[in-house]
N, CA and C atoms as an extended XYZ file, in Angstrom:
330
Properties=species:S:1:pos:R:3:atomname:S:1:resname:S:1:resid:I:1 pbc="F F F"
N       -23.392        0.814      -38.230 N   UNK     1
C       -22.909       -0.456      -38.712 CA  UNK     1
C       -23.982       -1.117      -39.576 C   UNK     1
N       -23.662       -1.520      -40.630 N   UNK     2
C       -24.357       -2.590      -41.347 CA  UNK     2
C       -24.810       -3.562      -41.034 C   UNK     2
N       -25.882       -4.430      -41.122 N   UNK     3
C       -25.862       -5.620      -41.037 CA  UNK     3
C       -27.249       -6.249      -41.883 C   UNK     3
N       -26.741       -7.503      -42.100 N   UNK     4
C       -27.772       -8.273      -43.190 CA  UNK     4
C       -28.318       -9.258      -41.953 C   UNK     4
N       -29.409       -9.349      -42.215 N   UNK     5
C       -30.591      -10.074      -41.268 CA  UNK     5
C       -31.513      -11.231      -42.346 C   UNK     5
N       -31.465      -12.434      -41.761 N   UNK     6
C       -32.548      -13.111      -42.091 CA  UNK     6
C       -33.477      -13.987      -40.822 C   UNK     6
N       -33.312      -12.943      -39.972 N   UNK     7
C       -34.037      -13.041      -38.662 CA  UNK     7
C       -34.212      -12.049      -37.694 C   UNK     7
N       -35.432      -11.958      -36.739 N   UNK     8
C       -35.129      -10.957      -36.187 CA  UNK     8
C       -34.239      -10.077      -35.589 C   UNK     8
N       -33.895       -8.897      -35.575 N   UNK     9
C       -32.741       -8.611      -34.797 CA  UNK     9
C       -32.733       -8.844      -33.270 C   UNK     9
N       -31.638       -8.553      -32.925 N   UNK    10
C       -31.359       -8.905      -31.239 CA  UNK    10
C       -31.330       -7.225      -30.567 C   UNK    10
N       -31.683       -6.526      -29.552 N   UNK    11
C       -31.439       -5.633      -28.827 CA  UNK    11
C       -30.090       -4.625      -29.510 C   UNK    11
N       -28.894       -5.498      -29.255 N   UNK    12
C       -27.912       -5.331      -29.689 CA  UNK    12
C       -27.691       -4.779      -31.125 C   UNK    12
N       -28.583       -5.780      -31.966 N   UNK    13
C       -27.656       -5.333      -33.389 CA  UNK    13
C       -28.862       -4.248      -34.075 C   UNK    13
N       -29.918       -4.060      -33.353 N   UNK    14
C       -30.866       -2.556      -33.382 CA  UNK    14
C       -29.598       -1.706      -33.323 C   UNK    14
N       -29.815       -1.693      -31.919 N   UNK    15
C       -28.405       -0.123      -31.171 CA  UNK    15
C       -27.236        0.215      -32.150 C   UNK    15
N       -27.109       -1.074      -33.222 N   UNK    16
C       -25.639       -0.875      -33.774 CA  UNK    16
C       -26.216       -0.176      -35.472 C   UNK    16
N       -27.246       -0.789      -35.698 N   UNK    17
C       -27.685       -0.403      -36.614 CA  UNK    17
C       -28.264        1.086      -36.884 C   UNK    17
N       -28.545        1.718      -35.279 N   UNK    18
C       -28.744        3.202      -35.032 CA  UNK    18
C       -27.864        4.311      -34.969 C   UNK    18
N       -26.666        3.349      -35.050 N   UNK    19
C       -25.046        4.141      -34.750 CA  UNK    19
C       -25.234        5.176      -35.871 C   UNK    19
N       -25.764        5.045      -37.278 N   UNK    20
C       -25.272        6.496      -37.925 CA  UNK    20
C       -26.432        7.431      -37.356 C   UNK    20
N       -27.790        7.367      -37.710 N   UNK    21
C       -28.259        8.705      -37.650 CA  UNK    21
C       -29.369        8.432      -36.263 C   UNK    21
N       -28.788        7.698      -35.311 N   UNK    22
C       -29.406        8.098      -33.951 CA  UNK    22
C       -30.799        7.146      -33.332 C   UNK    22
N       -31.913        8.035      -34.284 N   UNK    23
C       -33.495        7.914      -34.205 CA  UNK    23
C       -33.650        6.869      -35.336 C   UNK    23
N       -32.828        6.563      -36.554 N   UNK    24
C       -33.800        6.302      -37.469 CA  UNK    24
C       -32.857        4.720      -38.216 C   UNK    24
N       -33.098        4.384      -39.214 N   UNK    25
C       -32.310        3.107      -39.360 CA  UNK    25
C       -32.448        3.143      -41.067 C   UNK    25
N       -31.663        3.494      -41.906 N   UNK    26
C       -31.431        2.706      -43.537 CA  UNK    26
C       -31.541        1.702      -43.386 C   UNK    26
N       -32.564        1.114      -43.943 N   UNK    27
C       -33.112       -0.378      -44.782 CA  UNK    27
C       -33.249       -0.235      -46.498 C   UNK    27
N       -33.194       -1.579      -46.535 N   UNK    28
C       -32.840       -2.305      -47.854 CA  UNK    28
C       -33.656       -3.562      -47.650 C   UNK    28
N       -34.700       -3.672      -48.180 N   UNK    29
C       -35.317       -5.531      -47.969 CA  UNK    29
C       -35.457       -6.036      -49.569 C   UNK    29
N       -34.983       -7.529      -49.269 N   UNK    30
C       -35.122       -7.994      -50.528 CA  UNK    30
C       -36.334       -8.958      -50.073 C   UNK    30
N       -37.732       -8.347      -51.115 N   UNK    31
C       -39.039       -9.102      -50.778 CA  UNK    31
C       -39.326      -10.493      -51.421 C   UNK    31
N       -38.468      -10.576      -52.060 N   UNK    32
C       -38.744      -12.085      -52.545 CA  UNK    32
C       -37.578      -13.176      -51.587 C   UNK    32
N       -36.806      -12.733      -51.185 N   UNK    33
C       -36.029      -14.021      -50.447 CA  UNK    33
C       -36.082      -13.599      -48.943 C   UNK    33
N       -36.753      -12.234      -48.321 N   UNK    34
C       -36.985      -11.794      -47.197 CA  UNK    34
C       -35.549      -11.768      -46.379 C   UNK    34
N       -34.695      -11.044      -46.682 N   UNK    35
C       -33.761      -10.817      -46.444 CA  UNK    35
C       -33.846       -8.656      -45.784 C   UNK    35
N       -33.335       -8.314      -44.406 N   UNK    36
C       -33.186       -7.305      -44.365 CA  UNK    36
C       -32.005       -6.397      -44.026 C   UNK    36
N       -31.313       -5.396      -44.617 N   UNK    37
C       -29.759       -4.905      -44.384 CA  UNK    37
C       -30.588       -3.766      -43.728 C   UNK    37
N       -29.769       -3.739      -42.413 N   UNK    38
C       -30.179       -2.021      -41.958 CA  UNK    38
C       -28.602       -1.552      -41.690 C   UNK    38
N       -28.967       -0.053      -41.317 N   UNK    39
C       -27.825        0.446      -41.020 CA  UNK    39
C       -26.976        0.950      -41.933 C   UNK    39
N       -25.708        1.696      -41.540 N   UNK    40
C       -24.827        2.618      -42.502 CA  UNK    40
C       -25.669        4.407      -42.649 C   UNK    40
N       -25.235        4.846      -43.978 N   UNK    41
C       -24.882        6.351      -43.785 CA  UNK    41
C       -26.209        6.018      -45.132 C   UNK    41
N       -26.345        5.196      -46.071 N   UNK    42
C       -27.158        5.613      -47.183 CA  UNK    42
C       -27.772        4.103      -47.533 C   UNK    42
N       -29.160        4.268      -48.464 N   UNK    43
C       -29.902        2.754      -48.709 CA  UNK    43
C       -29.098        2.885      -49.511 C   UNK    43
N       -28.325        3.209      -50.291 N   UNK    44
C       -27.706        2.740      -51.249 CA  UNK    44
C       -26.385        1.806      -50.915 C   UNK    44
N       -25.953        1.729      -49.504 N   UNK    45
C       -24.929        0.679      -48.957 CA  UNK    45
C       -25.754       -0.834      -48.411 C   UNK    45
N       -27.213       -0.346      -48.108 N   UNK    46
C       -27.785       -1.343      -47.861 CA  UNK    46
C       -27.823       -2.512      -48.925 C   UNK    46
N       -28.360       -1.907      -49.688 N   UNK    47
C       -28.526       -2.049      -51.837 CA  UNK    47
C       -27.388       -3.099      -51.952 C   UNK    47
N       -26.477       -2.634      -51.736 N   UNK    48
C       -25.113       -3.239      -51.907 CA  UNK    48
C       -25.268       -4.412      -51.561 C   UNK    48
N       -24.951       -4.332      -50.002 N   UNK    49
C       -24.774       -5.644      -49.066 CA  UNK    49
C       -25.870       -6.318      -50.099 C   UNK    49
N       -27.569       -6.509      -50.322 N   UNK    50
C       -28.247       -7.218      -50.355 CA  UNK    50
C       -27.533       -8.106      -51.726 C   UNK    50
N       -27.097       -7.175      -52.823 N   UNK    51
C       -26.665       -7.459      -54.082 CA  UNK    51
C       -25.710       -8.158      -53.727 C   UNK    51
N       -24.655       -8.340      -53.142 N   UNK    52
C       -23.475       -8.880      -53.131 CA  UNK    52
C       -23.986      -10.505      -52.354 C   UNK    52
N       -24.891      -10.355      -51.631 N   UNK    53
C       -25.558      -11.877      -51.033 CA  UNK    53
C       -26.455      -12.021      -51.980 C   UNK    53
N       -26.599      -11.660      -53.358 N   UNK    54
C       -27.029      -13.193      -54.407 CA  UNK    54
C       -28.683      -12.340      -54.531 C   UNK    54
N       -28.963      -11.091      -54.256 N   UNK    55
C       -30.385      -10.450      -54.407 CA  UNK    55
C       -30.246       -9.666      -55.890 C   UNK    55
N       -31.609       -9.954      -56.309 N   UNK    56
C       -31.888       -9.402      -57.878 CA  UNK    56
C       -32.545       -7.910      -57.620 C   UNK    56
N       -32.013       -6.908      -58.291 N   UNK    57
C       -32.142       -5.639      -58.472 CA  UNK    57
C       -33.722       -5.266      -57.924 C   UNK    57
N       -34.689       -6.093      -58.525 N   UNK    58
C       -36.094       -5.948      -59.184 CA  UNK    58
C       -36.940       -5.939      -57.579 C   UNK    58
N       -36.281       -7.048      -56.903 N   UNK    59
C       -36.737       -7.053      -55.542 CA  UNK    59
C       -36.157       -6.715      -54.729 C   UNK    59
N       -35.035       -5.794      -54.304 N   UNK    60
C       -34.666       -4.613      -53.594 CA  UNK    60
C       -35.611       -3.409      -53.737 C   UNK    60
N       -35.608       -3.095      -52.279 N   UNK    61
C       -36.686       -2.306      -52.143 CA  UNK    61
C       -35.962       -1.464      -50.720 C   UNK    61
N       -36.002        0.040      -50.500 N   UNK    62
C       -35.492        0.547      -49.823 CA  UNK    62
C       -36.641        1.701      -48.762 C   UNK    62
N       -36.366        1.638      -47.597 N   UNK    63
C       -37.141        2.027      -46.687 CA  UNK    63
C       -36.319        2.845      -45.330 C   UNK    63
N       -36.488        3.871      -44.493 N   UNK    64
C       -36.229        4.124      -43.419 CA  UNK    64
C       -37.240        3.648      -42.425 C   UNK    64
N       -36.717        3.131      -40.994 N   UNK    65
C       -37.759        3.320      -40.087 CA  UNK    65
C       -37.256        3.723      -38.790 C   UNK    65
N       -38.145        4.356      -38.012 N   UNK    66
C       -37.527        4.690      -36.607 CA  UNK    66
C       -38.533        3.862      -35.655 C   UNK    66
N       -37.690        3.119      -34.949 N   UNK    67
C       -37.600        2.489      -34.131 CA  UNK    67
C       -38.499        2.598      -32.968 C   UNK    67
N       -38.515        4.089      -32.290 N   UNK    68
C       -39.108        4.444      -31.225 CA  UNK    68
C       -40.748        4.775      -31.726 C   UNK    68
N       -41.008        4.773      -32.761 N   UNK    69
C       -42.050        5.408      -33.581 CA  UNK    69
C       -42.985        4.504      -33.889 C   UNK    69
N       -42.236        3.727      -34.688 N   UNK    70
C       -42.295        2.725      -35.394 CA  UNK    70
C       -42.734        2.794      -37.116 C   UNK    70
N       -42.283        4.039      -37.229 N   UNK    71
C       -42.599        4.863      -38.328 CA  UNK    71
C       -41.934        4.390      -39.554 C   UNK    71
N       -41.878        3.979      -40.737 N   UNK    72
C       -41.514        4.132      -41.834 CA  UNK    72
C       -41.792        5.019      -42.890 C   UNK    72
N       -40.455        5.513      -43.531 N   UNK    73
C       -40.381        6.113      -44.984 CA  UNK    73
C       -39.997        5.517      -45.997 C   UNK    73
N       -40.893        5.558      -46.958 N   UNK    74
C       -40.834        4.506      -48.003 CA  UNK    74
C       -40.141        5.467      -49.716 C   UNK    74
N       -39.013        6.379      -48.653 N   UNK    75
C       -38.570        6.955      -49.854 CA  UNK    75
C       -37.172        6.756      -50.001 C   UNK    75
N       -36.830        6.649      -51.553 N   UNK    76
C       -35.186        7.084      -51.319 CA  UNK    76
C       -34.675        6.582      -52.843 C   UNK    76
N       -33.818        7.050      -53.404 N   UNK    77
C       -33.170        6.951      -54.956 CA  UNK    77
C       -32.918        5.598      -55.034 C   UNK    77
N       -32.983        4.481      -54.400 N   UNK    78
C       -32.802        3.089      -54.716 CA  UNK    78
C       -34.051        2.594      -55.348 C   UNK    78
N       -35.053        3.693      -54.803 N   UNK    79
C       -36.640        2.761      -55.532 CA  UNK    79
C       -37.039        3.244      -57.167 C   UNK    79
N       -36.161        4.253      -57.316 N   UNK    80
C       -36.731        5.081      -58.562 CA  UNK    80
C       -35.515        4.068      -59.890 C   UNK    80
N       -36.993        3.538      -60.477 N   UNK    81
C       -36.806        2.685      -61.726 CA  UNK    81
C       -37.550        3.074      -62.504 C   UNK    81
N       -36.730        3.655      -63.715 N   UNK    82
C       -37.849        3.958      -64.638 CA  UNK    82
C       -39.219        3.052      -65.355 C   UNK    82
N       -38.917        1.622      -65.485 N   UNK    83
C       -39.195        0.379      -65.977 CA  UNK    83
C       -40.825       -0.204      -64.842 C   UNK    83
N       -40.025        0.141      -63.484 N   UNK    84
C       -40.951       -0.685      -62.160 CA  UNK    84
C       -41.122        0.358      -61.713 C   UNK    84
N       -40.961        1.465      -61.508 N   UNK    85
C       -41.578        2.563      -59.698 CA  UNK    85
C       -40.872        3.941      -60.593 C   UNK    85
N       -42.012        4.830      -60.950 N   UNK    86
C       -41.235        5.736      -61.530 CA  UNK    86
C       -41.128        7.072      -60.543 C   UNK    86
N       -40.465        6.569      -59.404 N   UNK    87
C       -40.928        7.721      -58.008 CA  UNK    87
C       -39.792        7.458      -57.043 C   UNK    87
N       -38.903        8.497      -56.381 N   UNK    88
C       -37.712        7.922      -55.188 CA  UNK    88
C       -38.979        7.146      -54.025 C   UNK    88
N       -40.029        7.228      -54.267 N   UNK    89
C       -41.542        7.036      -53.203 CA  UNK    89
C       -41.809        5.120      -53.677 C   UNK    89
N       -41.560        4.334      -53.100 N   UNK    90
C       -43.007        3.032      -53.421 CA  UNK    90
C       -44.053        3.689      -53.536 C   UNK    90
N       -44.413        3.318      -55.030 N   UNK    91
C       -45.680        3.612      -55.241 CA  UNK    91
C       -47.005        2.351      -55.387 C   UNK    91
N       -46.147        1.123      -55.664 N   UNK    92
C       -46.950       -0.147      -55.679 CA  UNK    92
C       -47.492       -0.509      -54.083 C   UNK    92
N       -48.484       -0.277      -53.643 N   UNK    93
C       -49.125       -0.752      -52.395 CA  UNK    93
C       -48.871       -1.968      -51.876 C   UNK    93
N       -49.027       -3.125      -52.592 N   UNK    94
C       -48.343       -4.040      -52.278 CA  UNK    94
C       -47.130       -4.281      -51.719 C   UNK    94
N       -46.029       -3.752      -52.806 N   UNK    95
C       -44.458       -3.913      -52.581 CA  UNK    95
C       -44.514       -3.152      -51.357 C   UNK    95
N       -45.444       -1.680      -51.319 N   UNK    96
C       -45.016       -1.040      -50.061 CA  UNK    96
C       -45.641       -2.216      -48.460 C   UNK    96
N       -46.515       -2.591      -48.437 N   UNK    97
C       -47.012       -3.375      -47.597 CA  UNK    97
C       -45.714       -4.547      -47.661 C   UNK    97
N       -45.232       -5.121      -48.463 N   UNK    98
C       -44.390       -6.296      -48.117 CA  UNK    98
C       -43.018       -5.865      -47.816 C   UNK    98
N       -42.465       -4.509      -48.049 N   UNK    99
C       -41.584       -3.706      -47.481 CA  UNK    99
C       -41.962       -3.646      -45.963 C   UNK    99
N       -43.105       -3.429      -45.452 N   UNK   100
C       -43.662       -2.903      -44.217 CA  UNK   100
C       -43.668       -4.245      -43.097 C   UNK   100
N       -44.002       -5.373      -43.715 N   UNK   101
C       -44.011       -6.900      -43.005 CA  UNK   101
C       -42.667       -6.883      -42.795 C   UNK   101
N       -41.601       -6.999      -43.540 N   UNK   102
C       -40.743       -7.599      -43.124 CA  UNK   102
C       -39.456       -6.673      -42.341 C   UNK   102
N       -39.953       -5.128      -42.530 N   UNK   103
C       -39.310       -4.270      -41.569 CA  UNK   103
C       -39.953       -4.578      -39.826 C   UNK   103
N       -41.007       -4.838      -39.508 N   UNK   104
C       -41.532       -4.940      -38.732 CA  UNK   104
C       -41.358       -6.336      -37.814 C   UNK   104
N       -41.098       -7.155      -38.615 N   UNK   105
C       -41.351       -8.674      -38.152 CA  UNK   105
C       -39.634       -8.426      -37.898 C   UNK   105
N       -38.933       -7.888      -38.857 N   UNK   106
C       -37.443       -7.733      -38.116 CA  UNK   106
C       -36.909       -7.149      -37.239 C   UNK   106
N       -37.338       -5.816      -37.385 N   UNK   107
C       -36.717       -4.652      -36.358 CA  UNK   107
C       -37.392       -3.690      -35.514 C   UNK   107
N       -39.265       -4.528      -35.575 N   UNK   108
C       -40.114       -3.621      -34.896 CA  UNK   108
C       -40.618       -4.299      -33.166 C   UNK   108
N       -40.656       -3.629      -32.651 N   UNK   109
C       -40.896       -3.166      -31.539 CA  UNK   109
C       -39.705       -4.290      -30.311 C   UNK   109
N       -38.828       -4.058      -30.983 N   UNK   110
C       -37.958       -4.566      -29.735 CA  UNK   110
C       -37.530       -3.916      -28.359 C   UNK   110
């Protein structure tokens, strides 16, 4: 299940957000209004949701993390811009660090 967060998650909407692939969670954070979508089958549905609640292309930023780990992957075809990030990888340290705050402060260690 999808869901758009502008607060931590609850127990609950973790578990729901794990429903597709088990261990791990599709994220989508938009770093300038700190907004986070987890959940679904691809970041590219995350992408969506964020776009359709009023988020600009430039600050979508797409990430996996697993939960039990607390591991993030900072890869996936939503980040590859020819213009900003020429890599499916964050390659800006920064963006990757402010990707990393706000996965954490949302959906880490509950």
């Amino acid at each position: 299940m999808i869901l758009l967060l502008r607060e931590r998650a609850t127990p609950e909407q973790l578990e729901l957000m794990l429903q597709e692939h088990k261990f791990y969670i599709k994220t989508a954070v938009d770093i300038e209004r700190r907004v986070l979508v987890g959940g679904g089958d691809l970041h590219y549905d995350c992408e969506q949701a964020l776009l359709g609640d009023g988020s600009r292309q430039e600050t979508i930023w797409a990430a996996s993390f697993m939960p039990v780990t607390q591991k993030m992957i900072f890869e996936s075809i939503v980040n590859l811009r020819p213009r900003q990030n020429k890599s499916m990888e964050i390659l800006d340290s920064n963006i990757r660090e402010g990707v990393a705050q706000i996965i954490i402060e949302f959906l880490g260690n509950l």
